[in-house]
Amino acid sequence: NFADSIMVAGNYQTKPAFPFAPGLEAAGRIRAVGAGVENLKPGDAVMAKLAHGGFAEQAVAEAGETWPLFEGMDFAVGAAFAVAYLSAHVAIRWQGRLEAGETLLVLGAAGGSGLAAVEIGKAMGARVIGAASSAEKLAAVREHGADEAVNYVDQELKDQVLELTNGQGADVCFDPVGGPLFDSALSSLGWGGRFIHFGFVAGVPKVPANRLLVKHRSAMGSSLRYFQNRRPDLLARSMAELADYFAAGTLRPIISHRLALEQGVEALRLLTERRAIGKVVVDVSPEQAPKQESN
């Protein structure tokens, strides 16, 4: 996850004491459970969200942030699933209140959470416009279900979205990017549009309140931690809906790189240099991930 690279740089919201192992999620088999844990047992195949520490042979996870792998899901997909898909789902479903037939604009649509948002939006019956920065990334966005894919480098994002929506604008925007694209994306929303800010890969934007007022728009943040701490009921419903989508074949996570544990630094570099499409997975077992040359 891109947040791992931010945490390693010391710029994340939570700052673990050095030295620490990065890795905000993992998948594997449970070795032991704590007192009072009843829904999980040793030997279970699970995926988990972590505070950090996933780049290791063993990791500690909260029981409430650990889920059995879905049927047909292997460890690599499990390690790439929980953070991206849960984050995208709670943002779109509960914060953005996306409805079938509405238009969802997804920024950074070729990243882990971006592709998750594209697939989830389609599963919910929305029209999805995915925005990315290269032909290769746009191809992945289309392959994963986007109705339209636009390059925000070649042409103003707002102009493309308004053209595709006959001047009406998008109903919901999912933004894991931030930075200078924020202004154009906000202007891409129509009347009553909902802007969901999820991340700041490209920088922390400032919200121009006047543009919210003019078209009755709203801008809000979405944090997976909030749902874990304050609304575990909605988090559980999100995971249940994701399980249904996965069983139906609607969700197909992309893992563009699988690297061995000793290549953890290269894994982070792939993210910071924006060379990954979808997710990067670090394998503990060397036989699972033959070493890859740097791109």
mmCIF file of C-alpha atoms in Angstrom, residues 26 31 104 127-128 152 206 222 241 246:
data_model
loop_
_atom_site.group_PDB
_atom_site.id
_atom_site.type_symbol
_atom_site.label_atom_id
_atom_site.label_comp_id
_atom_site.label_asym_id
_atom_site.label_seq_id
_atom_site.Cartn_x
_atom_site.Cartn_y
_atom_site.Cartn_z
ATOM 1 C CA ALA A 26 -0.989 -9.632 5.196
ATOM 2 C CA ARG A 31 -0.509 -19.756 14.486
ATOM 3 C CA LEU A 104 -18.787 7.559 -10.355
ATOM 4 C CA ARG A 127 -21.572 4.254 -14.648
ATOM 5 C CA VAL A 128 -17.827 4.465 -13.957
ATOM 6 C CA TYR A 152 -5.864 13.529 -17.199
ATOM 7 C CA LYS A 206 -7.102 22.726 -0.115
ATOM 8 C CA SER A 222 -13.097 8.590 4.386
ATOM 9 C CA GLU A 241 -20.981 -7.457 0.239
ATOM 10 C CA PHE A 246 -15.943 -11.872 -5.189
#
